[in-house]
Coordinates of N, CA and C in Angstrom, one line a residue:
X1 N -12.7 12.9 -95.1 CA -13.5 14.1 -94.8 C -12.6 15.3 -94.9
X2 N -13.2 16.5 -95.1 CA -12.6 17.8 -95.0 C -12.8 18.4 -93.7
X3 N -11.8 18.7 -93.0 CA -11.8 19.3 -91.7 C -11.3 20.8 -91.7
X4 N -12.1 21.7 -91.2 CA -11.7 23.1 -91.2 C -11.6 23.5 -89.7
X5 N -10.4 23.9 -89.3 CA -10.2 24.4 -87.9 C -9.9 25.9 -88.0
X6 N -10.6 26.8 -87.3 CA -10.4 28.2 -87.4 C -10.2 28.7 -86.0
X7 N -9.0 29.2 -85.8 CA -8.6 29.9 -84.5 C -8.4 31.3 -84.7
X8 N -8.2 32.1 -83.6 CA -8.0 33.5 -83.8 C -6.5 33.7 -84.1
X9 N -5.6 33.2 -83.2 CA -4.2 33.5 -83.3 C -3.4 32.3 -83.6
X10 N -2.2 32.4 -84.1 CA -1.3 31.3 -84.3 C -1.1 30.7 -82.9
X11 N -1.2 29.4 -82.8 CA -1.1 28.5 -81.6 C -2.4 28.2 -80.9
X12 N -3.5 29.0 -81.1 CA -4.8 28.7 -80.5 C -5.3 27.3 -80.8
X13 N -5.1 26.9 -82.1 CA -5.6 25.6 -82.5 C -4.8 24.4 -81.9
X14 N -3.5 24.6 -81.9 CA -2.6 23.6 -81.3 C -2.9 23.4 -79.8
X15 N -3.2 24.5 -79.1 CA -3.5 24.4 -77.7 C -4.7 23.7 -77.4
X16 N -5.8 23.9 -78.1 CA -7.1 23.4 -77.8 C -7.6 22.2 -78.6
X17 N -7.0 22.0 -79.8 CA -7.5 20.9 -80.6 C -6.4 20.2 -81.4
X18 N -5.2 20.4 -81.1 CA -4.0 19.9 -81.8 C -4.1 18.4 -81.9
X19 N -4.4 17.7 -80.7 CA -4.4 16.3 -80.7 C -5.5 15.7 -81.6
X20 N -6.7 16.4 -81.6 CA -7.8 16.0 -82.4 C -7.5 16.1 -83.9
X21 N -6.9 17.3 -84.3 CA -6.5 17.5 -85.7 C -5.5 16.4 -86.1
X22 N -4.6 16.1 -85.2 CA -3.6 15.0 -85.6 C -4.3 13.7 -85.8
X23 N -5.3 13.4 -85.0 CA -6.1 12.1 -85.2 C -6.9 12.2 -86.5
X24 N -7.4 13.4 -86.8 CA -8.1 13.5 -88.1 C -7.2 13.3 -89.3
X25 N -6.0 13.9 -89.2 CA -5.0 13.7 -90.3 C -4.6 12.2 -90.4
X26 N -4.5 11.5 -89.3 CA -4.0 10.1 -89.2 C -5.1 9.2 -89.8
X27 N -6.4 9.6 -89.7 CA -7.4 8.7 -90.3 C -7.7 9.1 -91.8
X28 N -6.9 10.0 -92.3 CA -7.0 10.3 -93.7 C -7.8 11.5 -94.1
X29 N -8.2 12.3 -93.1 CA -8.9 13.6 -93.4 C -8.0 14.6 -94.0
X30 N -8.6 15.5 -94.8 CA -7.9 16.7 -95.3 C -8.1 17.8 -94.3
X31 N -7.0 18.3 -93.6 CA -7.1 19.2 -92.5 C -6.6 20.6 -93.0
X32 N -7.4 21.6 -92.8 CA -7.1 23.0 -93.1 C -7.1 23.8 -91.8
X33 N -6.0 24.4 -91.4 CA -5.9 25.2 -90.2 C -5.9 26.7 -90.6
X34 N -6.8 27.5 -90.0 CA -6.9 28.9 -90.4 C -6.8 29.7 -89.1
X35 N -6.1 30.9 -89.2 CA -6.1 31.8 -88.1 C -6.6 33.2 -88.7
X36 N -7.5 33.8 -87.9 CA -8.0 35.1 -88.4 C -6.9 36.2 -88.2
X37 N -6.2 36.2 -87.1 CA -5.3 37.3 -86.8 C -3.8 36.8 -87.0
X38 N -2.9 37.7 -87.1 CA -1.5 37.4 -87.5 C -0.6 37.2 -86.3
X39 N -1.1 37.5 -85.1 CA -0.2 37.4 -83.9 C 0.7 38.6 -83.8
X40 N 0.3 39.7 -84.4 CA 1.3 40.8 -84.6 C 1.5 41.7 -83.4
X41 N 0.9 41.4 -82.2 CA 1.2 42.2 -81.0 C 1.8 41.4 -79.9
X42 N 2.0 40.1 -80.2 CA 2.4 39.2 -79.1 C 3.9 39.1 -78.9
X43 N 4.6 40.2 -78.7 CA 6.0 40.1 -78.3 C 6.5 41.5 -77.8
X44 N 7.6 41.5 -77.1 CA 8.1 42.8 -76.6 C 9.3 43.2 -77.3
X45 N 10.0 42.3 -78.0 CA 11.3 42.6 -78.7 C 11.2 43.0 -80.1
X46 N 10.1 42.4 -80.8 CA 10.0 42.6 -82.2 C 9.0 43.7 -82.6
X47 N 9.1 44.2 -83.8 CA 8.0 45.1 -84.3 C 6.8 44.2 -84.7
X48 N 5.7 44.9 -85.0 CA 4.5 44.2 -85.4 C 4.7 43.4 -86.7
X49 N 5.4 44.0 -87.6 CA 5.7 43.3 -88.9 C 6.6 42.1 -88.7
X50 N 7.6 42.3 -87.8 CA 8.6 41.2 -87.6 C 7.9 40.0 -86.9
X51 N 7.2 40.3 -85.9 CA 6.6 39.2 -85.1 C 5.5 38.5 -86.0
X52 N 4.8 39.2 -86.8 CA 3.8 38.6 -87.7 C 4.5 37.7 -88.7
X53 N 5.6 38.1 -89.2 CA 6.3 37.2 -90.1 C 6.9 36.0 -89.4
X54 N 7.4 36.1 -88.2 CA 7.9 35.0 -87.5 C 6.8 34.0 -87.2
X55 N 5.6 34.5 -86.7 CA 4.6 33.6 -86.3 C 3.9 32.9 -87.5
X56 N 4.0 33.6 -88.7 CA 3.5 32.9 -89.9 C 4.3 31.7 -90.2
X57 N 5.6 31.8 -90.1 CA 6.5 30.6 -90.4 C 6.3 29.6 -89.3
X58 N 6.1 30.0 -88.0 CA 5.9 29.0 -87.0 C 4.6 28.2 -87.2
X59 N 3.6 28.9 -87.6 CA 2.3 28.3 -87.8 C 2.3 27.3 -89.0
X60 N 3.1 27.7 -90.0 CA 3.2 26.8 -91.2 C 4.0 25.5 -90.8
X61 N 5.0 25.7 -89.9 CA 5.8 24.6 -89.5 C 4.9 23.6 -88.6
X62 N 4.1 24.2 -87.8 CA 3.2 23.4 -87.0 C 2.2 22.6 -87.8
X63 N 1.6 23.2 -88.8 CA 0.6 22.5 -89.7 C 1.3 21.4 -90.4
X64 N 2.6 21.7 -90.8 CA 3.3 20.7 -91.6 C 3.5 19.4 -90.8
X65 N 3.6 19.5 -89.5 CA 3.8 18.3 -88.7 C 2.7 17.2 -89.0
X66 N 1.5 17.7 -89.2 CA 0.4 16.7 -89.5 C 0.0 16.7 -91.0
X67 N 0.7 17.4 -91.8 CA 0.4 17.5 -93.2 C -0.8 18.4 -93.5
X68 N -1.1 19.3 -92.6 CA -2.3 20.2 -92.8 C -1.9 21.4 -93.7
X69 N -2.9 22.0 -94.3 CA -2.7 23.3 -94.9 C -2.9 24.4 -93.9
X70 N -2.2 25.5 -94.1 CA -2.4 26.6 -93.1 C -2.7 27.9 -93.9
X71 N -3.7 28.7 -93.4 CA -4.1 29.9 -94.0 C -4.1 31.0 -92.9
X72 N -3.4 32.1 -93.0 CA -3.6 33.2 -92.1 C -4.3 34.3 -92.8
X73 N -5.4 34.8 -92.2 CA -6.3 35.8 -92.9 C -5.8 37.2 -92.6
X74 N -4.8 37.4 -91.7 CA -4.1 38.6 -91.5 C -4.7 39.8 -90.8
X75 N -5.8 39.5 -90.0 CA -6.3 40.6 -89.2 C -5.4 41.0 -88.1
X76 N -5.6 42.2 -87.6 CA -4.7 42.7 -86.5 C -5.2 42.1 -85.1
X77 N -4.2 41.6 -84.3 CA -4.5 41.2 -83.0 C -5.2 42.4 -82.2
X78 N -6.2 42.0 -81.4 CA -6.9 42.9 -80.5 C -7.9 43.8 -81.2
X79 N -8.0 43.6 -82.5 CA -8.9 44.5 -83.3 C -9.8 43.6 -84.2
X80 N -10.0 42.3 -83.9 CA -10.7 41.5 -84.8 C -12.2 41.9 -84.9
X81 N -12.7 42.4 -83.7 CA -14.2 42.8 -83.8 C -14.3 44.1 -84.7
X82 N -13.3 44.9 -84.8 CA -13.3 46.0 -85.7 C -13.5 45.6 -87.1
X83 N -13.0 44.4 -87.5 CA -13.0 43.9 -88.8 C -14.0 42.8 -89.0
X84 N -15.1 42.9 -88.2 CA -16.0 41.7 -88.1 C -16.6 41.4 -89.5
X85 N -17.1 42.3 -90.2 CA -17.7 42.0 -91.6 C -16.7 41.4 -92.5
X86 N -15.5 42.0 -92.5 CA -14.4 41.5 -93.3 C -14.0 40.1 -92.9
X87 N -14.0 39.8 -91.6 CA -13.7 38.5 -91.2 C -14.8 37.5 -91.7
X88 N -16.1 37.8 -91.6 CA -17.1 36.9 -92.1 C -16.9 36.6 -93.6
X89 N -16.6 37.7 -94.4 CA -16.4 37.5 -95.8 C -15.2 36.5 -96.1
X90 N -14.1 36.7 -95.3 CA -13.0 35.9 -95.6 C -13.2 34.5 -95.2
X91 N -13.8 34.3 -94.0 CA -14.1 32.9 -93.6 C -15.1 32.2 -94.5
X92 N -16.1 33.0 -94.9 CA -17.1 32.4 -95.9 C -16.3 31.9 -97.1
X93 N -15.4 32.7 -97.6 CA -14.6 32.3 -98.8 C -13.8 31.0 -98.5
X94 N -13.3 30.9 -97.3 CA -12.5 29.7 -97.0 C -13.5 28.5 -97.0
X95 N -14.6 28.7 -96.4 CA -15.6 27.6 -96.4 C -16.0 27.2 -97.8
X96 N -16.2 28.1 -98.6 CA -16.6 27.9 -100.0 C -15.5 27.1 -100.7
X97 N -14.3 27.4 -100.4 CA -13.2 26.7 -101.1 C -12.9 25.3 -100.5
X98 N -12.9 25.2 -99.2 CA -12.5 24.0 -98.5 C -13.6 23.0 -98.5
X99 N -14.9 23.5 -98.5 CA -16.1 22.6 -98.4 C -16.0 21.6 -97.2
X100 N -15.9 22.1 -96.0 CA -15.6 21.2 -94.9 C -16.9 20.4 -94.5
X101 N -16.6 19.2 -94.0 CA -17.6 18.3 -93.5 C -18.0 18.8 -92.0
X102 N -17.0 19.3 -91.3 CA -17.3 20.0 -90.0 C -16.2 21.0 -89.7
X103 N -16.5 21.9 -88.8 CA -15.6 23.0 -88.4 C -15.3 22.9 -86.9
X104 N -14.1 23.2 -86.5 CA -13.7 23.4 -85.1 C -13.3 24.8 -84.9
X105 N -13.8 25.5 -83.9 CA -13.4 26.9 -83.6 C -13.6 27.2 -82.1
X106 N -13.3 28.4 -81.8 CA -13.5 28.9 -80.4 C -14.9 28.9 -79.9
X107 N -15.1 28.8 -78.6 CA -16.4 29.0 -78.0 C -16.7 30.5 -77.9
X108 N -17.9 30.8 -77.5 CA -18.4 32.2 -77.4 C -18.1 32.9 -76.1
X109 N -17.6 32.2 -75.1 CA -17.4 32.7 -73.7 C -15.9 32.7 -73.3
X110 N -15.1 33.2 -74.2 CA -13.6 33.1 -73.9 C -13.2 34.3 -73.1
X111 N -11.9 34.2 -72.7 CA -11.4 35.3 -71.8 C -11.0 36.5 -72.5
X112 N -10.8 36.5 -73.8 CA -10.5 37.7 -74.6 C -11.4 37.8 -75.8
X113 N -11.7 39.0 -76.1 CA -12.7 39.3 -77.2 C -12.3 38.8 -78.5
X114 N -11.0 38.7 -78.8 CA -10.6 38.2 -80.1 C -11.1 36.8 -80.3
X115 N -11.0 36.0 -79.3 CA -11.4 34.6 -79.3 C -12.9 34.5 -79.5
X116 N -13.7 35.2 -78.6 CA -15.1 35.1 -78.7 C -15.7 35.6 -80.0
X117 N -15.1 36.7 -80.5 CA -15.6 37.2 -81.8 C -15.3 36.3 -82.9
X118 N -14.2 35.6 -82.8 CA -13.9 34.6 -83.9 C -15.0 33.5 -83.9
X119 N -15.5 33.1 -82.8 CA -16.5 32.1 -82.7 C -17.8 32.6 -83.5
X120 N -18.1 33.8 -83.2 CA -19.3 34.4 -83.9 C -19.1 34.6 -85.4
X121 N -17.9 35.0 -85.7 CA -17.6 35.2 -87.1 C -17.7 33.9 -87.9
X122 N -17.2 32.8 -87.3 CA -17.3 31.5 -88.0 C -18.7 31.1 -88.1
X123 N -19.5 31.3 -87.0 CA -20.9 30.9 -87.1 C -21.6 31.6 -88.2
X124 N -21.4 32.9 -88.3 CA -22.1 33.7 -89.3 C -21.6 33.4 -90.7
X125 N -20.3 33.0 -90.8 CA -19.8 32.7 -92.1 C -20.3 31.4 -92.6
X126 N -20.7 30.4 -91.7 CA -21.3 29.2 -92.2 C -22.7 29.5 -92.9
X127 N -23.4 30.5 -92.5 CA -24.6 30.9 -93.2 C -24.3 31.6 -94.5
X128 N -23.3 32.6 -94.4 CA -23.0 33.4 -95.6 C -22.5 32.5 -96.7
X129 N -21.8 31.5 -96.3 CA -21.2 30.6 -97.4 C -22.2 29.9 -98.2
X130 N -23.5 29.8 -97.7 CA -24.5 29.1 -98.4 C -25.4 30.0 -99.3
X131 N -25.1 31.3 -99.2 CA -26.0 32.3 -99.8 C -25.3 32.8 -101.1
X132 N -25.9 32.5 -102.2 CA -25.3 32.8 -103.5 C -25.0 34.2 -103.7
X133 N -25.9 35.1 -103.3 CA -25.6 36.5 -103.5 C -24.8 37.2 -102.5
X134 N -24.3 36.5 -101.5 CA -23.4 37.1 -100.5 C -22.1 37.3 -101.3
X135 N -21.4 38.5 -101.1 CA -20.2 38.9 -101.9 C -19.1 37.8 -101.8
X136 N -18.7 37.3 -102.9 CA -17.7 36.3 -103.0 C -17.3 36.0 -104.4
X137 N -16.0 35.6 -104.6 CA -15.6 35.2 -105.9 C -15.7 33.7 -106.1
X138 N -16.3 33.0 -105.1 CA -16.5 31.6 -105.2 C -17.9 31.2 -105.1
X139 N -18.3 30.1 -105.7 CA -19.7 29.6 -105.7 C -20.1 29.2 -104.3
X140 N -21.4 29.4 -104.0 CA -21.9 29.1 -102.7 C -21.7 27.6 -102.3
X141 N -21.5 27.3 -101.0 CA -21.4 26.0 -100.5 C -22.9 25.5 -100.3
X142 N -23.1 24.2 -100.6 CA -24.5 23.7 -100.6 C -25.0 23.2 -99.3
X143 N -24.3 23.4 -98.2 CA -24.8 22.9 -96.9 C -24.3 23.7 -95.7
X144 N -25.1 23.7 -94.7 CA -24.6 24.2 -93.4 C -23.6 23.2 -92.8
X145 N -22.7 23.7 -92.0 CA -21.6 22.8 -91.5 C -21.7 22.7 -90.0
X146 N -21.7 21.4 -89.5 CA -21.6 21.3 -88.0 C -20.4 22.0 -87.5
X147 N -20.5 22.5 -86.3 CA -19.4 23.2 -85.6 C -19.2 22.6 -84.3
X148 N -17.9 22.4 -84.0 CA -17.5 22.0 -82.6 C -16.7 23.1 -82.0
X149 N -17.1 23.5 -80.8 CA -16.4 24.6 -80.1 C -15.4 24.0 -79.2
X150 N -14.1 24.5 -79.3 CA -13.0 24.1 -78.5 C -13.3 24.6 -77.0
X151 N -12.6 24.0 -76.1 CA -12.7 24.4 -74.7 C -12.1 25.8 -74.6
X152 N -12.6 26.5 -73.5 CA -12.0 27.8 -73.2 C -10.6 27.7 -72.7
X153 N -9.8 28.7 -72.9 CA -8.4 28.8 -72.4 C -8.3 28.4 -71.0
X154 N -7.4 27.5 -70.7 CA -7.2 27.0 -69.3 C -8.4 26.3 -68.7
X155 N -9.3 25.9 -69.6 CA -10.5 25.1 -69.2 C -11.5 25.9 -68.3
X156 N -11.3 27.2 -68.2 CA -12.1 28.0 -67.3 C -13.5 28.2 -67.9
X157 N -14.5 28.0 -67.0 CA -15.9 28.1 -67.4 C -16.2 27.3 -68.7
X158 N -15.7 26.1 -68.7 CA -15.8 25.3 -69.9 C -16.4 23.9 -69.6
X159 N -17.5 23.6 -70.3 CA -18.2 22.3 -69.9 C -18.5 21.5 -71.2
X160 N -17.5 20.8 -71.6 CA -17.6 20.1 -72.9 C -18.6 18.9 -72.8
X161 N -19.2 18.6 -74.0 CA -20.1 17.5 -74.1 C -19.7 16.4 -75.1
X162 N -18.5 16.7 -75.8 CA -17.9 15.8 -76.7 C -16.4 15.6 -76.3
X163 N -15.9 14.4 -76.3 CA -14.6 14.1 -75.9 C -13.8 13.3 -76.9
X164 N -12.5 13.7 -77.1 CA -11.6 12.9 -78.0 C -10.4 12.4 -77.2
X165 N -10.2 11.1 -77.2 CA -9.0 10.5 -76.5 C -7.8 10.8 -77.4
X166 N -6.9 11.6 -76.9 CA -5.7 12.0 -77.7 C -4.4 11.3 -77.1
X167 N -4.6 10.2 -76.4 CA -3.5 9.6 -75.8 C -2.4 9.2 -76.8
X168 N -2.9 8.8 -78.0 CA -1.9 8.4 -79.1 C -1.4 9.6 -79.9
X169 N -1.9 10.8 -79.6 CA -1.4 12.0 -80.4 C -0.9 13.1 -79.5
X170 N -0.8 12.9 -78.2 CA -0.4 14.0 -77.3 C 1.0 14.5 -77.6
X171 N 1.9 13.5 -78.0 CA 3.2 14.0 -78.4 C 3.2 14.8 -79.7
X172 N 2.3 14.4 -80.6 CA 2.2 15.2 -81.8 C 1.7 16.6 -81.5
X173 N 0.7 16.7 -80.6 CA 0.1 18.0 -80.2 C 1.2 18.9 -79.6
X174 N 2.0 18.3 -78.8 CA 3.1 19.1 -78.1 C 4.2 19.5 -79.1
X175 N 4.4 18.6 -80.1 CA 5.4 18.9 -81.2 C 4.9 20.1 -82.0
X176 N 3.6 20.1 -82.3 CA 3.0 21.2 -83.0 C 3.1 22.5 -82.2
X177 N 2.7 22.4 -80.9 CA 2.7 23.7 -80.2 C 4.2 24.2 -80.0
X178 N 5.1 23.3 -79.9 CA 6.5 23.7 -79.7 C 7.1 24.5 -80.9
X179 N 6.4 24.4 -82.0 CA 6.8 25.2 -83.2 C 6.6 26.6 -82.9
X180 N 5.7 27.0 -82.0 CA 5.4 28.4 -81.8 C 6.4 29.0 -80.7
X181 N 7.6 29.0 -81.1 CA 8.7 29.4 -80.1 C 8.5 30.8 -79.6
X182 N 8.2 31.7 -80.5 CA 8.0 33.1 -80.1 C 6.9 33.3 -79.1
X183 N 5.8 32.6 -79.3 CA 4.7 32.7 -78.4 C 5.1 32.1 -77.0
X184 N 5.8 31.0 -77.0 CA 6.2 30.3 -75.8 C 7.1 31.3 -75.0
X185 N 8.0 32.0 -75.7 CA 8.9 33.0 -75.1 C 8.1 34.1 -74.5
X186 N 7.2 34.6 -75.3 CA 6.4 35.8 -74.9 C 5.6 35.5 -73.7
X187 N 4.9 34.4 -73.6 CA 4.1 34.1 -72.5 C 4.9 33.9 -71.2
X188 N 6.1 33.4 -71.4 CA 7.0 33.3 -70.2 C 7.3 34.7 -69.7
X189 N 7.6 35.6 -70.6 CA 7.9 37.0 -70.1 C 6.6 37.7 -69.6
X190 N 5.5 37.6 -70.4 CA 4.3 38.4 -70.1 C 3.6 37.8 -68.9
X191 N 3.5 36.5 -68.8 CA 2.7 35.9 -67.7 C 3.5 35.0 -66.7
X192 N 4.8 34.9 -67.0 CA 5.7 34.0 -66.2 C 5.1 32.6 -66.2
X193 N 4.9 32.1 -67.4 CA 4.0 30.9 -67.6 C 4.7 30.0 -68.5
X194 N 4.8 28.7 -68.1 CA 5.3 27.6 -69.0 C 4.1 27.1 -69.7
X195 N 3.8 27.6 -70.9 CA 2.6 27.3 -71.6 C 2.7 25.9 -72.2
X196 N 3.9 25.4 -72.6 CA 4.0 24.1 -73.1 C 3.6 23.0 -72.1
X197 N 4.1 23.2 -70.9 CA 3.8 22.3 -69.8 C 2.3 22.4 -69.5
X198 N 1.7 23.6 -69.5 CA 0.3 23.8 -69.2 C -0.6 23.1 -70.2
X199 N -0.2 23.2 -71.5 CA -1.0 22.5 -72.5 C -1.1 21.0 -72.3
X200 N -0.1 20.4 -71.9 CA -0.1 19.0 -71.6 C -1.0 18.7 -70.3
X201 N -0.9 19.6 -69.3 CA -1.6 19.4 -68.1 C -3.1 19.6 -68.3
X202 N -3.5 20.5 -69.2 CA -4.9 20.7 -69.5 C -5.5 19.4 -70.1
X203 N -4.8 18.8 -71.0 CA -5.2 17.5 -71.6 C -5.2 16.4 -70.6
X204 N -4.3 16.4 -69.7 CA -4.3 15.4 -68.6 C -5.4 15.6 -67.7
X205 N -5.8 16.8 -67.4 CA -7.0 17.0 -66.5 C -8.2 16.4 -67.1
X206 N -8.5 16.7 -68.3 CA -9.7 16.0 -68.9 C -9.5 14.5 -69.0
X207 N -8.3 14.1 -69.2 CA -8.1 12.7 -69.2 C -8.4 12.0 -67.9
X208 N -8.1 12.6 -66.8 CA -8.5 12.1 -65.5 C -10.0 11.9 -65.4
X209 N -10.7 13.0 -65.9 CA -12.2 13.0 -65.8 C -12.8 11.9 -66.7
X210 N -12.1 11.5 -67.7 CA -12.6 10.5 -68.7 C -12.0 9.2 -68.4
X211 N -11.3 9.0 -67.4 CA -10.7 7.8 -67.0 C -9.7 7.2 -68.1
X212 N -8.9 8.2 -68.6 CA -7.9 7.8 -69.6 C -6.8 8.8 -69.4
X213 N -5.8 8.9 -70.3 CA -4.6 9.7 -70.1 C -4.8 11.2 -70.5
X214 N -5.1 11.3 -71.8 CA -5.1 12.7 -72.4 C -6.4 12.8 -73.2
X215 N -7.1 14.0 -73.0 CA -8.4 14.2 -73.7 C -8.5 15.7 -74.1
X216 N -9.1 15.9 -75.3 CA -9.6 17.2 -75.6 C -11.1 17.2 -75.7
X217 N -11.7 18.3 -75.1 CA -13.1 18.4 -75.0 C -13.7 19.5 -76.0
X218 N -14.9 19.2 -76.4 CA -15.6 20.1 -77.3 C -17.1 20.3 -77.0
X219 N -17.7 21.3 -77.4 CA -19.2 21.5 -77.3 C -19.7 21.6 -78.7
X220 N -20.7 20.8 -79.0 CA -21.4 20.8 -80.3 C -22.2 22.1 -80.4
X221 N -22.2 22.8 -81.5 CA -23.1 23.9 -81.8 C -24.5 23.4 -82.0
X222 N -25.4 23.8 -81.1 CA -26.8 23.3 -81.1 C -27.7 24.4 -81.6
X223 N -27.7 24.5 -82.9 CA -28.5 25.5 -83.6 C -29.1 24.8 -84.8
X224 N -30.2 25.4 -85.3 CA -30.9 24.9 -86.5 C -29.9 24.8 -87.6
X225 N -30.1 23.7 -88.4 CA -29.3 23.4 -89.6 C -27.9 22.9 -89.3
X226 N -27.4 23.0 -88.0 CA -26.0 22.7 -87.7 C -25.9 21.3 -87.0
X227 N -27.0 20.7 -86.7 CA -27.0 19.5 -85.9 C -26.6 18.3 -86.8
X228 N -25.5 17.6 -86.5 CA -25.1 16.5 -87.3 C -25.9 15.2 -87.1
X229 N -26.0 14.3 -88.1 CA -26.6 13.1 -88.0 C -25.7 12.0 -87.5
X230 N -24.4 12.3 -87.4 CA -23.4 11.3 -87.0 C -22.3 12.0 -86.3
X231 N -21.4 11.3 -85.6 CA -20.3 11.9 -85.0 C -19.2 12.1 -86.0
X232 N -18.7 13.3 -86.1 CA -17.6 13.6 -87.0 C -16.2 13.6 -86.3
X233 N -16.2 13.9 -85.0 CA -14.9 13.9 -84.3 C -14.3 12.5 -84.3
X234 N -13.0 12.4 -84.2 CA -12.4 11.0 -84.1 C -12.9 10.3 -82.8

């Protein structure tokens, strides 16, 4: 299957669905990881251009861990909603090229607007990708795509209804996230927060609830045309 995962910033996918993407890759799926924004405001020591370049290489290294493709669409951090229409066009193009069997992205009720807007952009892009006359250099995709929404950051106000046991890929998930060294450094300074340990703890929390070790949770998009006839998640 073709799997498309769309996050807002570099490291968002690793945090919330890295173990699931690793399982997808292991079962033979073609995985494409996309971020809308470049991560260009997430540091105190570098310029916007410098940190964007650093985070691009970190994201590529993370995707390489599982043999995934990585695409950065290059929008500015904190201004994704300003570029809403541009974002829909770009994600629509990615869908038309990748032809995903299903998509993973942010939920609509996140703690920051960049994440929440990404969710809506992706949803709108799944429609736009099927419309022949929507502006694009690529032919339309011939189907709507099921969407699975990742859990909210730190599991806050998050109530998943789909679960993936990532006990066999938790180490891969952490290896992927560890590639984002600049983000780990910045969150330590900005929030006094050990994000790598927290990522493991979040998966362990859901694991306790599911009577296993490590779990990632998702909510299926329940809208017309998007309801799958089978389970796509591992």
